[in-house]
Amino acid sequence: MSSSAKALDPAFQGAGQRVGTEIWRIEDFQPVPLPKSDYGKFYSGDSYIILQTTSGKGGAYLYDIHFWLGKDTSQDEAGTAAIKTVELDAVLGGRAVQYREIQGHESDKFLSYFKPCIIPLEGGIASGFKKPEEEEFETRLYICKGKRVVRMKQVPFSRSSLNHDDVFILDTKDKIYQFNGANSNIQERAKALEIIQFLKEKYHEGTCDVAIVDDGNLQAESDSGSFWVLFGGFAPISKKVVTEDDIIPEKTPPKLYSINGQVSSMDGELSKSSLENNKCYLLDCGAEVFVWVGRVTQLEERKAAIQTAEEYLVSQNRPKATRVTRVIQGYEPHSFKSNFDSWPSGSAPAPEEGRGKVAALLKQQGVGVKGASKSAPVVEEVPPLLEGGGKVEVWRINGSAKTPVPKEDIGKFYSGDCYVVLYNYHSHDRREDYYLCWWIGKDSIEEDQSMAARLASTMCNSLKGRPVLGRVFQGKEPPQFVAIFQPMLVLKGGLSSGYKNYIADKGLNDETYAADSVALIRLSGTSVHNNKAVQVDAVPASLNSNECFLLQSGSSLFSWHGNQSTYEQQQLAAKVAEFLKPGATVKHTKEGTESSAFWFALGGKQSYTSKKVAPEVSRDPHLFAYSFNKGASIIIYFV
C-alpha cells in the first residue's frame, strides 16, 4: 500500500471489488458497513457513505461515491462523512466523482440506485437518536414526489401534513393507504403504487390490504372513511405551504475560486489553463458547487478542500438543496467542463475537403500551413477501450503447446516468453465479442514467436473467425490490451523450455524473476489504458525522481516514491505490490529517507536522474488517398 493508504480506514478494505452498491453508516465518527437488509433505509439522524461501482471499458471499474446527510445529523458527523468519502476515494485510486446528498434533495443519480425508492425514517444511531425496534410497527405518513425517480419523505402523522397537490402514503399495521391530492399528477400516483407494493412485500410479508383514497371523494368507498378516522375524522385540508425544502437554488454565472485554507476569488475568463494540477479549486454555479482536485494533490489537501467547501456554503447562507460535487483532474464530467469558456475537447473538428483538410489537421497539431512549428499543449486522449466485465484467458507458449496461466498470475508477462490472450466480452446488442492476440516478449526465441502466431490463428479459426486477431510486441502494447490487465507486470527472463535451452546453449545468465531474488520494478502510467509495471536493472541508476519503484530483496518489499511522482503512480505501486506478493508487508520509502537495507539491495547508494522521461508517443496509422493533377503538384487527402 502507499504511504497515504496505509492509515486509511480498515472499514474500506476490499471496497469497490465488485459491481453494485456498498453502504457505510457513520457510527461514533467511524464508517461501519451497513447490512444489505437495510439498504435503502436512511435515518434522518445519521450520515452515510454510498459507493456505486460499475463496469467501465477495458475491464476497469468506474466509481461514484455519495455521502448522504440526514436532516438531523450533527455537523461533526456530517464532516466525518465528507472526510471518510475522500479516504474511500483514495483506496479506489483517487478517480471517483463524489457527491454530497442532503435528505430531501437527493440527486436523480443517487435515487436510481434504490428501486423503487429510498425509505427515509426518523431517528437513528447518531446524535443521541435511538433506532426504533424492528418488532414495533410504527404508523408512518410519507409524501411522494417525482415522475422518473421518486423522492419519498416521512412527514408528521397529522392532517396538517396533507395537501391537494401531492400524493401521500399512510403505512399502518394492517392497511396501506394512498391519498391522491386533487391536483397531483398521474405519474406520481403510478409511482406511489409501486412503492406501496414494495412496502407490502418488505414490511408486511405481502399480506396487508391496500386502499386508494381520492381527495374530495368522501362517499365512493368505505376506505375513505377509515382513512379519515385515523386522522381524528374528516376536516378540510389546507393548501400546500412552501417550505425551505421546496426552494430550488437558481443557476448563476459560474465563478472560480482557489482553495488554500480559504476560498479566494479568481479573475479572468474561465479556462482549463487556470487549473493547476497541484491545487484545488471551487467552481460556484449557484445551484451546484464543484470542488476540482488537482491530480498531484495530497490526501490531506483533498480532505481540507471538501471541508472548506462546506464552510463556504454556510458563510454564503446557501439553501440546503445546493449540490456539492467533487471531481478529479482528468475525469471531469460534462456538467463541470461546460461552464468553461475554453476547454479542449480532445477531438478533431470536422476537417475541410481537399487541401483544406490537410491544413486543418496540421493546424490542430500546432503546425502552420507552411510547416512552421508552434507550441501547443499536449492533451492526452483516452482511446476507445473494450467493453468491461469480460473474461480474460492467457496461455504461455511452451514448445509446441500452450500452457494456461493460473488466474492469480494473469497480468504477469516474462520478456523471454510468448503468450496467447483471449478476451471474451459482451458488446452492446451483440451477444459476444472476442479480442484475440499473441504477445511477443523482446527476449523470446523465434520458435516460440512462430508457435504463438500459429496457435492464435488456430484458435481464431475455431471461433469461426469472429475475434479481432492481432500481434502485440513488448513495450508497444496498445491501450486496449493494457486495460484488460489491472495491473500489467512485465518481468525479466522466461519460463518456457525453449527460452531456458537458449540461455543454457549461449552460456548466458538466467535473469528470470524469482520470489526471493533482488528485483526492481518501475511503475508508469496515468490511467487504466497505460498503467504498466516493468522490471528494470536493480541498480541505483534505474531510479528516477519522477517515478515510483518497487524493490524486492529476499522477503523484504520496498515501495519507493520519487519526490516528483504522482498520486496515481503511488496508487499503482500499492496495487502491483499486492499483485506481486499478496499480503506482504510493504516498507514505504520516500526519496531521501531510504534505509541502508534499501541501498544495500541495489549495490550501494549512487546518483540517479531527476529528469522526466518523455513518454513514447505511438502514432496512429493513417490511410491516404492521392491523385496527380495536371502539372507537378500532388494533392494528398487524409481518409
XYZ file of C-alpha atoms in Angstrom, residues 518 538 551-553 558 596-604:
15
model
C 16.542 -8.933 -5.844
C 18.396 -3.474 -9.904
C 12.298 -3.085 -4.732
C 12.204 -6.739 -3.739
C 15.109 -8.053 -1.720
C 10.139 -1.631 -0.506
C 20.750 1.233 4.493
C 18.994 -2.049 3.653
C 17.392 -0.366 0.623
C 20.716 0.843 -0.789
C 22.469 -2.410 0.090
C 19.994 -4.338 -2.097
C 20.888 -2.042 -5.017
C 24.623 -2.443 -4.526
C 25.229 0.785 -2.654
